[in-house]
């Protein structure tokens, strides 16, 4: 759906003022805004802006809010869907609870949880850092100490926190403290953020059981840390698996191939151990 002229100008103003907008993006947006204010043809200027942004858009290298603007401008409806942040809230203190997990790129952490029965909402965001209102560029640049994570609101009548922890282990590589899969860096380290003693006890017990299982040859390095402020990521990142299905499937496939290989190694190691014991 094409924005009208006034909406487009407002969007340009907001993006220019947005501290998360990169300088080269801001210069392009400012140039178009000035031309429009001076009476330039609207369609021609938008076409020029689309052409200037296209090379970076095709490489998925625009900042999130500029990417949203580009998708809206070009009619990419699926990627332009806005996440309703107001609905991500606990509205029933008796039967709802929340959990926070970090396990690499948050794009691949949403669908597995969101499609479970009893899940109210899953939000991608940043946590564990020391800067308020961090942007994607800041977190990616390792300037804030945050990790990419998901916050899950769930109905305790249908699903329990222990169930979420169990699924979390299946989605991540708990032996890799320097990132997850193809995602490298401290912003991708695996962490279970616990909000209270109850969650901490469940997470620690589950982690110990995993370590005792002998499934992994290397130590379990996933950390369990107190939950801190969870900052929502930009709209572009919310429910990425729905907005950018092709790219999501490619990334998810690579993760699953690694996990499948890892599980096969574990199975072979277990079988070898059993065989050795029998021979002894």
PDB file of C-alpha atoms in Angstrom:
ATOM      1  CA  UNK A   1       0.000   0.000   0.000  1.00  0.00           C
ATOM      2  CA  UNK A   2       1.485   3.373  -1.097  1.00  0.00           C
ATOM      3  CA  UNK A   3       1.856   6.097   1.523  1.00  0.00           C
ATOM      4  CA  UNK A   4       0.322   9.453   0.730  1.00  0.00           C
ATOM      5  CA  UNK A   5       2.556  12.482   0.422  1.00  0.00           C
ATOM      6  CA  UNK A   6       2.066  13.796   3.959  1.00  0.00           C
ATOM      7  CA  UNK A   7       2.677  10.380   5.559  1.00  0.00           C
ATOM      8  CA  UNK A   8       5.845   9.954   3.524  1.00  0.00           C
ATOM      9  CA  UNK A   9       7.177  13.326   4.601  1.00  0.00           C
ATOM     10  CA  UNK A  10       6.408  12.524   8.246  1.00  0.00           C
ATOM     11  CA  UNK A  11       8.212   9.205   7.903  1.00  0.00           C
ATOM     12  CA  UNK A  12      11.225  10.962   6.387  1.00  0.00           C
ATOM     13  CA  UNK A  13      11.308  13.483   9.241  1.00  0.00           C
ATOM     14  CA  UNK A  14      11.137  10.726  11.853  1.00  0.00           C
ATOM     15  CA  UNK A  15      13.880   8.670  10.219  1.00  0.00           C
ATOM     16  CA  UNK A  16      16.154  11.684   9.909  1.00  0.00           C
ATOM     17  CA  UNK A  17      15.710  12.399  13.621  1.00  0.00           C
ATOM     18  CA  UNK A  18      16.033   8.730  14.614  1.00  0.00           C
ATOM     19  CA  UNK A  19      19.441   8.243  16.320  1.00  0.00           C
ATOM     20  CA  UNK A  20      19.557   4.692  14.964  1.00  0.00           C
ATOM     21  CA  UNK A  21      19.623   5.914  11.342  1.00  0.00           C
ATOM     22  CA  UNK A  22      23.111   5.712   9.853  1.00  0.00           C
ATOM     23  CA  UNK A  23      24.662   8.922   8.555  1.00  0.00           C
ATOM     24  CA  UNK A  24      24.707   7.834   4.925  1.00  0.00           C
ATOM     25  CA  UNK A  25      21.037   6.862   5.185  1.00  0.00           C
ATOM     26  CA  UNK A  26      20.276  10.199   6.846  1.00  0.00           C
ATOM     27  CA  UNK A  27      22.029  12.102   4.054  1.00  0.00           C
ATOM     28  CA  UNK A  28      19.918  10.334   1.406  1.00  0.00           C
ATOM     29  CA  UNK A  29      16.707  10.910   3.332  1.00  0.00           C
ATOM     30  CA  UNK A  30      17.550  14.571   3.992  1.00  0.00           C
ATOM     31  CA  UNK A  31      18.316  15.160   0.327  1.00  0.00           C
ATOM     32  CA  UNK A  32      14.950  13.737  -0.725  1.00  0.00           C
ATOM     33  CA  UNK A  33      13.107  15.646   2.019  1.00  0.00           C
ATOM     34  CA  UNK A  34      14.693  18.942   0.943  1.00  0.00           C
ATOM     35  CA  UNK A  35      13.870  18.273  -2.703  1.00  0.00           C
ATOM     36  CA  UNK A  36      10.231  17.512  -1.862  1.00  0.00           C
ATOM     37  CA  UNK A  37       9.944  20.631   0.275  1.00  0.00           C
ATOM     38  CA  UNK A  38      11.257  22.641  -2.670  1.00  0.00           C
ATOM     39  CA  UNK A  39       8.523  21.326  -4.941  1.00  0.00           C
ATOM     40  CA  UNK A  40      10.225  18.400  -6.686  1.00  0.00           C
ATOM     41  CA  UNK A  41       8.049  15.708  -8.230  1.00  0.00           C
ATOM     42  CA  UNK A  42       7.023  13.265  -5.509  1.00  0.00           C
ATOM     43  CA  UNK A  43       7.029  10.098  -7.610  1.00  0.00           C
ATOM     44  CA  UNK A  44      10.386  10.902  -9.181  1.00  0.00           C
ATOM     45  CA  UNK A  45      12.018  11.567  -5.816  1.00  0.00           C
ATOM     46  CA  UNK A  46      10.653   8.381  -4.267  1.00  0.00           C
ATOM     47  CA  UNK A  47      11.847   6.410  -7.286  1.00  0.00           C
ATOM     48  CA  UNK A  48      15.302   7.939  -6.840  1.00  0.00           C
ATOM     49  CA  UNK A  49      15.315   7.104  -3.127  1.00  0.00           C
ATOM     50  CA  UNK A  50      14.209   3.528  -3.826  1.00  0.00           C
ATOM     51  CA  UNK A  51      17.030   3.127  -6.361  1.00  0.00           C
ATOM     52  CA  UNK A  52      19.602   4.544  -3.924  1.00  0.00           C
ATOM     53  CA  UNK A  53      18.487   2.279  -1.082  1.00  0.00           C
ATOM     54  CA  UNK A  54      17.914  -0.837  -3.191  1.00  0.00           C
ATOM     55  CA  UNK A  55      21.511  -2.227  -3.215  1.00  0.00           C
ATOM     56  CA  UNK A  56      21.647  -2.200   0.591  1.00  0.00           C
ATOM     57  CA  UNK A  57      18.045  -3.368   0.933  1.00  0.00           C
ATOM     58  CA  UNK A  58      18.780  -6.419  -1.231  1.00  0.00           C
ATOM     59  CA  UNK A  59      21.715  -7.223   1.052  1.00  0.00           C
ATOM     60  CA  UNK A  60      19.537  -6.726   4.153  1.00  0.00           C
ATOM     61  CA  UNK A  61      21.946  -4.011   5.253  1.00  0.00           C
ATOM     62  CA  UNK A  62      19.600  -1.128   6.021  1.00  0.00           C
ATOM     63  CA  UNK A  63      18.989  -0.145   9.624  1.00  0.00           C
ATOM     64  CA  UNK A  64      15.701  -1.691  10.824  1.00  0.00           C
ATOM     65  CA  UNK A  65      13.477   1.388  10.700  1.00  0.00           C
ATOM     66  CA  UNK A  66      14.808   2.428   7.309  1.00  0.00           C
ATOM     67  CA  UNK A  67      14.218  -1.144   6.127  1.00  0.00           C
ATOM     68  CA  UNK A  68      10.596  -0.889   7.296  1.00  0.00           C
ATOM     69  CA  UNK A  69      10.216   2.388   5.395  1.00  0.00           C
ATOM     70  CA  UNK A  70      11.749   0.830   2.272  1.00  0.00           C
ATOM     71  CA  UNK A  71       9.439  -2.189   2.447  1.00  0.00           C
ATOM     72  CA  UNK A  72       6.431   0.078   2.863  1.00  0.00           C
ATOM     73  CA  UNK A  73       7.549   2.302  -0.004  1.00  0.00           C
ATOM     74  CA  UNK A  74       8.047  -0.659  -2.346  1.00  0.00           C
ATOM     75  CA  UNK A  75       4.876  -2.483  -1.333  1.00  0.00           C
ATOM     76  CA  UNK A  76       6.580  -5.446   0.357  1.00  0.00           C
ATOM     77  CA  UNK A  77       3.487  -6.093   2.473  1.00  0.00           C
ATOM     78  CA  UNK A  78       4.717  -9.134   4.416  1.00  0.00           C
ATOM     79  CA  UNK A  79       7.869  -7.434   5.673  1.00  0.00           C
ATOM     80  CA  UNK A  80       5.959  -4.254   6.417  1.00  0.00           C
ATOM     81  CA  UNK A  81       3.591  -5.836   8.951  1.00  0.00           C
ATOM     82  CA  UNK A  82       3.793  -3.937  12.225  1.00  0.00           C
ATOM     83  CA  UNK A  83       4.128  -5.833  15.479  1.00  0.00           C
ATOM     84  CA  UNK A  84       1.637  -4.704  18.111  1.00  0.00           C
ATOM     85  CA  UNK A  85       3.982  -4.088  21.035  1.00  0.00           C
ATOM     86  CA  UNK A  86       1.048  -3.173  23.296  1.00  0.00           C
ATOM     87  CA  UNK A  87      -0.173  -6.780  23.251  1.00  0.00           C
ATOM     88  CA  UNK A  88       3.090  -8.113  24.629  1.00  0.00           C
ATOM     89  CA  UNK A  89       2.205  -7.809  28.303  1.00  0.00           C
ATOM     90  CA  UNK A  90       1.144  -9.990  31.203  1.00  0.00           C
ATOM     91  CA  UNK A  91      -2.524  -9.178  31.738  1.00  0.00           C
ATOM     92  CA  UNK A  92      -3.344 -12.094  34.040  1.00  0.00           C
ATOM     93  CA  UNK A  93      -1.019 -12.278  37.043  1.00  0.00           C
ATOM     94  CA  UNK A  94      -2.631 -15.521  38.211  1.00  0.00           C
ATOM     95  CA  UNK A  95      -2.095 -17.618  35.107  1.00  0.00           C
ATOM     96  CA  UNK A  96       0.572 -15.863  33.052  1.00  0.00           C
ATOM     97  CA  UNK A  97       4.328 -15.676  33.455  1.00  0.00           C
ATOM     98  CA  UNK A  98       7.359 -14.625  31.408  1.00  0.00           C
ATOM     99  CA  UNK A  99      10.732 -16.112  30.468  1.00  0.00           C
ATOM    100  CA  UNK A 100      13.818 -14.754  28.695  1.00  0.00           C
ATOM    101  CA  UNK A 101      16.257 -16.808  26.633  1.00  0.00           C
ATOM    102  CA  UNK A 102      19.282 -15.835  24.542  1.00  0.00           C
ATOM    103  CA  UNK A 103      20.512 -18.332  21.993  1.00  0.00           C
ATOM    104  CA  UNK A 104      22.117 -16.654  19.012  1.00  0.00           C
ATOM    105  CA  UNK A 105      20.239 -14.558  16.484  1.00  0.00           C
ATOM    106  CA  UNK A 106      16.748 -13.873  17.815  1.00  0.00           C
ATOM    107  CA  UNK A 107      15.281 -14.378  14.334  1.00  0.00           C
ATOM    108  CA  UNK A 108      15.502 -18.147  14.834  1.00  0.00           C
ATOM    109  CA  UNK A 109      14.348 -18.173  18.451  1.00  0.00           C
ATOM    110  CA  UNK A 110      10.791 -16.955  17.875  1.00  0.00           C
ATOM    111  CA  UNK A 111       8.975 -19.558  15.769  1.00  0.00           C
ATOM    112  CA  UNK A 112       9.826 -22.632  17.924  1.00  0.00           C
ATOM    113  CA  UNK A 113       8.344 -20.968  21.002  1.00  0.00           C
ATOM    114  CA  UNK A 114       5.555 -18.985  19.354  1.00  0.00           C
ATOM    115  CA  UNK A 115       4.008 -22.057  17.763  1.00  0.00           C
ATOM    116  CA  UNK A 116       3.674 -23.925  21.076  1.00  0.00           C
ATOM    117  CA  UNK A 117       0.302 -24.254  22.776  1.00  0.00           C
ATOM    118  CA  UNK A 118       0.014 -21.880  25.704  1.00  0.00           C
ATOM    119  CA  UNK A 119       2.271 -19.159  24.338  1.00  0.00           C
ATOM    120  CA  UNK A 120       0.698 -15.704  24.573  1.00  0.00           C
ATOM    121  CA  UNK A 121       3.427 -13.624  22.914  1.00  0.00           C
ATOM    122  CA  UNK A 122       7.097 -13.760  21.905  1.00  0.00           C
ATOM    123  CA  UNK A 123       9.119 -10.557  21.586  1.00  0.00           C
ATOM    124  CA  UNK A 124      12.604 -10.157  20.120  1.00  0.00           C
ATOM    125  CA  UNK A 125      14.852  -7.752  21.957  1.00  0.00           C
ATOM    126  CA  UNK A 126      18.045  -6.936  23.798  1.00  0.00           C
ATOM    127  CA  UNK A 127      18.948  -7.556  27.442  1.00  0.00           C
ATOM    128  CA  UNK A 128      21.852  -7.940  29.842  1.00  0.00           C
ATOM    129  CA  UNK A 129      23.591  -4.714  28.835  1.00  0.00           C
ATOM    130  CA  UNK A 130      24.380  -1.315  30.287  1.00  0.00           C
ATOM    131  CA  UNK A 131      22.835   1.153  27.813  1.00  0.00           C
ATOM    132  CA  UNK A 132      19.201   2.250  27.784  1.00  0.00           C
ATOM    133  CA  UNK A 133      17.178   1.897  24.588  1.00  0.00           C
ATOM    134  CA  UNK A 134      19.898   0.123  22.588  1.00  0.00           C
ATOM    135  CA  UNK A 135      19.642  -0.061  18.803  1.00  0.00           C
ATOM    136  CA  UNK A 136      20.419  -3.034  16.600  1.00  0.00           C
ATOM    137  CA  UNK A 137      23.582  -1.364  15.301  1.00  0.00           C
ATOM    138  CA  UNK A 138      24.799  -0.677  18.830  1.00  0.00           C
ATOM    139  CA  UNK A 139      24.204  -4.247  19.984  1.00  0.00           C
ATOM    140  CA  UNK A 140      25.728  -5.708  16.806  1.00  0.00           C
ATOM    141  CA  UNK A 141      28.740  -3.477  17.289  1.00  0.00           C
ATOM    142  CA  UNK A 142      29.181  -4.803  20.859  1.00  0.00           C
ATOM    143  CA  UNK A 143      28.963  -1.305  22.335  1.00  0.00           C
ATOM    144  CA  UNK A 144      26.277  -1.975  24.942  1.00  0.00           C
ATOM    145  CA  UNK A 145      26.934  -5.391  26.502  1.00  0.00           C
ATOM    146  CA  UNK A 146      23.506  -6.663  25.433  1.00  0.00           C
ATOM    147  CA  UNK A 147      22.676 -10.023  23.897  1.00  0.00           C
ATOM    148  CA  UNK A 148      19.941 -10.736  21.395  1.00  0.00           C
ATOM    149  CA  UNK A 149      17.146 -12.570  23.205  1.00  0.00           C
ATOM    150  CA  UNK A 150      13.460 -13.387  23.222  1.00  0.00           C
ATOM    151  CA  UNK A 151      10.964 -12.664  25.966  1.00  0.00           C
ATOM    152  CA  UNK A 152       8.117 -15.160  26.149  1.00  0.00           C
ATOM    153  CA  UNK A 153       4.770 -14.649  27.859  1.00  0.00           C
ATOM    154  CA  UNK A 154       3.013 -17.961  28.509  1.00  0.00           C
ATOM    155  CA  UNK A 155      -0.111 -19.393  30.110  1.00  0.00           C
ATOM    156  CA  UNK A 156       0.885 -21.551  33.078  1.00  0.00           C
ATOM    157  CA  UNK A 157      -2.345 -23.545  32.832  1.00  0.00           C
ATOM    158  CA  UNK A 158      -1.150 -24.943  29.507  1.00  0.00           C
ATOM    159  CA  UNK A 159       2.643 -24.895  29.545  1.00  0.00           C
ATOM    160  CA  UNK A 160       5.257 -24.668  32.304  1.00  0.00           C
ATOM    161  CA  UNK A 161       8.566 -22.851  32.568  1.00  0.00           C
ATOM    162  CA  UNK A 162      10.378 -26.202  32.699  1.00  0.00           C
ATOM    163  CA  UNK A 163       8.905 -27.058  29.280  1.00  0.00           C
ATOM    164  CA  UNK A 164      10.355 -23.866  27.819  1.00  0.00           C
ATOM    165  CA  UNK A 165      13.784 -24.613  29.289  1.00  0.00           C
ATOM    166  CA  UNK A 166      13.664 -28.115  27.810  1.00  0.00           C
ATOM    167  CA  UNK A 167      12.905 -26.708  24.360  1.00  0.00           C
ATOM    168  CA  UNK A 168      15.625 -24.082  24.751  1.00  0.00           C
ATOM    169  CA  UNK A 169      18.304 -26.780  25.102  1.00  0.00           C
ATOM    170  CA  UNK A 170      17.059 -28.354  21.862  1.00  0.00           C
ATOM    171  CA  UNK A 171      17.442 -25.071  19.950  1.00  0.00           C
ATOM    172  CA  UNK A 172      20.945 -24.109  21.035  1.00  0.00           C
ATOM    173  CA  UNK A 173      24.499 -25.350  21.316  1.00  0.00           C
ATOM    174  CA  UNK A 174      25.202 -25.147  25.066  1.00  0.00           C
ATOM    175  CA  UNK A 175      28.929 -25.806  24.544  1.00  0.00           C
ATOM    176  CA  UNK A 176      29.592 -22.598  22.589  1.00  0.00           C
ATOM    177  CA  UNK A 177      30.147 -19.528  24.769  1.00  0.00           C
ATOM    178  CA  UNK A 178      31.372 -17.314  21.913  1.00  0.00           C
ATOM    179  CA  UNK A 179      28.145 -17.290  19.895  1.00  0.00           C
ATOM    180  CA  UNK A 180      25.730 -19.729  18.312  1.00  0.00           C
ATOM    181  CA  UNK A 181      26.178 -21.546  15.015  1.00  0.00           C
ATOM    182  CA  UNK A 182      27.057 -19.003  12.288  1.00  0.00           C
ATOM    183  CA  UNK A 183      26.427 -16.096  14.674  1.00  0.00           C
ATOM    184  CA  UNK A 184      29.692 -15.116  16.344  1.00  0.00           C
ATOM    185  CA  UNK A 185      30.287 -12.617  19.115  1.00  0.00           C
ATOM    186  CA  UNK A 186      29.309 -11.853  22.690  1.00  0.00           C
ATOM    187  CA  UNK A 187      25.913 -10.504  21.601  1.00  0.00           C
ATOM    188  CA  UNK A 188      25.003 -14.072  20.563  1.00  0.00           C
ATOM    189  CA  UNK A 189      26.177 -15.939  23.670  1.00  0.00           C
ATOM    190  CA  UNK A 190      23.706 -18.448  25.180  1.00  0.00           C
ATOM    191  CA  UNK A 191      22.058 -17.273  28.393  1.00  0.00           C
ATOM    192  CA  UNK A 192      19.012 -18.249  30.423  1.00  0.00           C
ATOM    193  CA  UNK A 193      17.846 -15.099  32.207  1.00  0.00           C
ATOM    194  CA  UNK A 194      15.879 -15.970  35.348  1.00  0.00           C
ATOM    195  CA  UNK A 195      13.424 -13.611  37.012  1.00  0.00           C
ATOM    196  CA  UNK A 196      13.140 -15.325  40.398  1.00  0.00           C
ATOM    197  CA  UNK A 197      14.377 -18.198  42.574  1.00  0.00           C
ATOM    198  CA  UNK A 198      11.814 -20.597  41.129  1.00  0.00           C
ATOM    199  CA  UNK A 199      13.094 -20.111  37.590  1.00  0.00           C
ATOM    200  CA  UNK A 200      16.698 -20.247  38.757  1.00  0.00           C
ATOM    201  CA  UNK A 201      16.194 -23.608  40.480  1.00  0.00           C
ATOM    202  CA  UNK A 202      14.519 -25.105  37.402  1.00  0.00           C
ATOM    203  CA  UNK A 203      17.179 -23.765  35.040  1.00  0.00           C
ATOM    204  CA  UNK A 204      20.099 -24.911  37.192  1.00  0.00           C
ATOM    205  CA  UNK A 205      18.614 -28.369  37.726  1.00  0.00           C
ATOM    206  CA  UNK A 206      17.971 -28.748  34.005  1.00  0.00           C
ATOM    207  CA  UNK A 207      21.489 -27.592  33.150  1.00  0.00           C
ATOM    208  CA  UNK A 208      22.994 -30.094  35.596  1.00  0.00           C
ATOM    209  CA  UNK A 209      20.882 -32.907  34.166  1.00  0.00           C
ATOM    210  CA  UNK A 210      22.123 -32.023  30.697  1.00  0.00           C
ATOM    211  CA  UNK A 211      25.720 -32.032  31.879  1.00  0.00           C
ATOM    212  CA  UNK A 212      25.240 -35.404  33.619  1.00  0.00           C
ATOM    213  CA  UNK A 213      23.620 -36.954  30.567  1.00  0.00           C
ATOM    214  CA  UNK A 214      26.922 -37.247  28.717  1.00  0.00           C
ATOM    215  CA  UNK A 215      25.266 -35.899  25.583  1.00  0.00           C
ATOM    216  CA  UNK A 216      28.043 -33.400  25.011  1.00  0.00           C
ATOM    217  CA  UNK A 217      31.771 -34.030  24.994  1.00  0.00           C
ATOM    218  CA  UNK A 218      32.513 -30.384  25.826  1.00  0.00           C
ATOM    219  CA  UNK A 219      31.396 -28.591  29.037  1.00  0.00           C
ATOM    220  CA  UNK A 220      27.979 -26.931  29.218  1.00  0.00           C
ATOM    221  CA  UNK A 221      28.783 -23.207  29.164  1.00  0.00           C
ATOM    222  CA  UNK A 222      25.310 -21.671  28.849  1.00  0.00           C
ATOM    223  CA  UNK A 223      25.097 -19.180  31.699  1.00  0.00           C
ATOM    224  CA  UNK A 224      22.174 -18.601  34.041  1.00  0.00           C
ATOM    225  CA  UNK A 225      21.892 -14.932  34.965  1.00  0.00           C
ATOM    226  CA  UNK A 226      19.389 -12.647  36.717  1.00  0.00           C
ATOM    227  CA  UNK A 227      16.946 -11.033  34.316  1.00  0.00           C
ATOM    228  CA  UNK A 228      17.442  -7.310  33.731  1.00  0.00           C
ATOM    229  CA  UNK A 229      15.601  -4.765  31.591  1.00  0.00           C
ATOM    230  CA  UNK A 230      14.405  -6.272  28.315  1.00  0.00           C
ATOM    231  CA  UNK A 231      14.459  -3.726  25.495  1.00  0.00           C
ATOM    232  CA  UNK A 232      12.229  -4.549  22.486  1.00  0.00           C
ATOM    233  CA  UNK A 233      14.002  -4.759  19.147  1.00  0.00           C
ATOM    234  CA  UNK A 234      12.822  -2.706  16.204  1.00  0.00           C
ATOM    235  CA  UNK A 235       9.677  -3.732  14.317  1.00  0.00           C
ATOM    236  CA  UNK A 236      11.759  -5.128  11.435  1.00  0.00           C
ATOM    237  CA  UNK A 237      13.033  -7.930  13.695  1.00  0.00           C
ATOM    238  CA  UNK A 238       9.681  -8.963  15.173  1.00  0.00           C
ATOM    239  CA  UNK A 239       8.299 -12.271  13.836  1.00  0.00           C
ATOM    240  CA  UNK A 240      11.054 -12.303  11.229  1.00  0.00           C
ATOM    241  CA  UNK A 241      10.129 -15.842  10.210  1.00  0.00           C
ATOM    242  CA  UNK A 242       6.807 -14.556   8.882  1.00  0.00           C
ATOM    243  CA  UNK A 243       8.114 -11.410   7.219  1.00  0.00           C
ATOM    244  CA  UNK A 244      11.195 -12.819   5.489  1.00  0.00           C
ATOM    245  CA  UNK A 245      10.395 -16.492   5.073  1.00  0.00           C
ATOM    246  CA  UNK A 246      13.039 -17.324   2.456  1.00  0.00           C
ATOM    247  CA  UNK A 247      15.914 -15.807   4.404  1.00  0.00           C
ATOM    248  CA  UNK A 248      14.643 -17.277   7.669  1.00  0.00           C
ATOM    249  CA  UNK A 249      14.426 -20.776   6.198  1.00  0.00           C
ATOM    250  CA  UNK A 250      18.001 -20.522   4.922  1.00  0.00           C
ATOM    251  CA  UNK A 251      19.344 -19.505   8.340  1.00  0.00           C
ATOM    252  CA  UNK A 252      17.181 -22.013  10.210  1.00  0.00           C
ATOM    253  CA  UNK A 253      18.290 -24.825   7.879  1.00  0.00           C
ATOM    254  CA  UNK A 254      21.941 -24.153   8.697  1.00  0.00           C
ATOM    255  CA  UNK A 255      21.185 -24.255  12.436  1.00  0.00           C
ATOM    256  CA  UNK A 256      19.240 -27.502  12.141  1.00  0.00           C
ATOM    257  CA  UNK A 257      21.968 -29.163  10.089  1.00  0.00           C
ATOM    258  CA  UNK A 258      24.500 -28.354  12.815  1.00  0.00           C
ATOM    259  CA  UNK A 259      22.192 -29.576  15.588  1.00  0.00           C
ATOM    260  CA  UNK A 260      21.420 -32.784  13.693  1.00  0.00           C
ATOM    261  CA  UNK A 261      25.128 -33.484  13.253  1.00  0.00           C
ATOM    262  CA  UNK A 262      25.729 -32.729  16.931  1.00  0.00           C
ATOM    263  CA  UNK A 263      22.949 -35.120  17.990  1.00  0.00           C
ATOM    264  CA  UNK A 264      24.332 -37.820  15.725  1.00  0.00           C
ATOM    265  CA  UNK A 265      27.743 -37.435  17.355  1.00  0.00           C
ATOM    266  CA  UNK A 266      26.125 -37.733  20.758  1.00  0.00           C
ATOM    267  CA  UNK A 267      24.266 -40.884  19.748  1.00  0.00           C
ATOM    268  CA  UNK A 268      27.409 -42.490  18.344  1.00  0.00           C
ATOM    269  CA  UNK A 269      29.337 -41.562  21.476  1.00  0.00           C
ATOM    270  CA  UNK A 270      26.641 -43.123  23.677  1.00  0.00           C
ATOM    271  CA  UNK A 271      26.539 -46.319  21.618  1.00  0.00           C
ATOM    272  CA  UNK A 272      30.329 -46.589  21.687  1.00  0.00           C
ATOM    273  CA  UNK A 273      30.333 -46.170  25.460  1.00  0.00           C
ATOM    274  CA  UNK A 274      27.752 -48.948  25.856  1.00  0.00           C
ATOM    275  CA  UNK A 275      29.697 -51.251  23.546  1.00  0.00           C
ATOM    276  CA  UNK A 276      32.932 -50.594  25.454  1.00  0.00           C
ATOM    277  CA  UNK A 277      31.245 -51.408  28.764  1.00  0.00           C
ATOM    278  CA  UNK A 278      29.873 -54.684  27.386  1.00  0.00           C
ATOM    279  CA  UNK A 279      33.279 -55.677  26.109  1.00  0.00           C
ATOM    280  CA  UNK A 280      34.788 -54.909  29.486  1.00  0.00           C
TER     281      UNK A 280
END
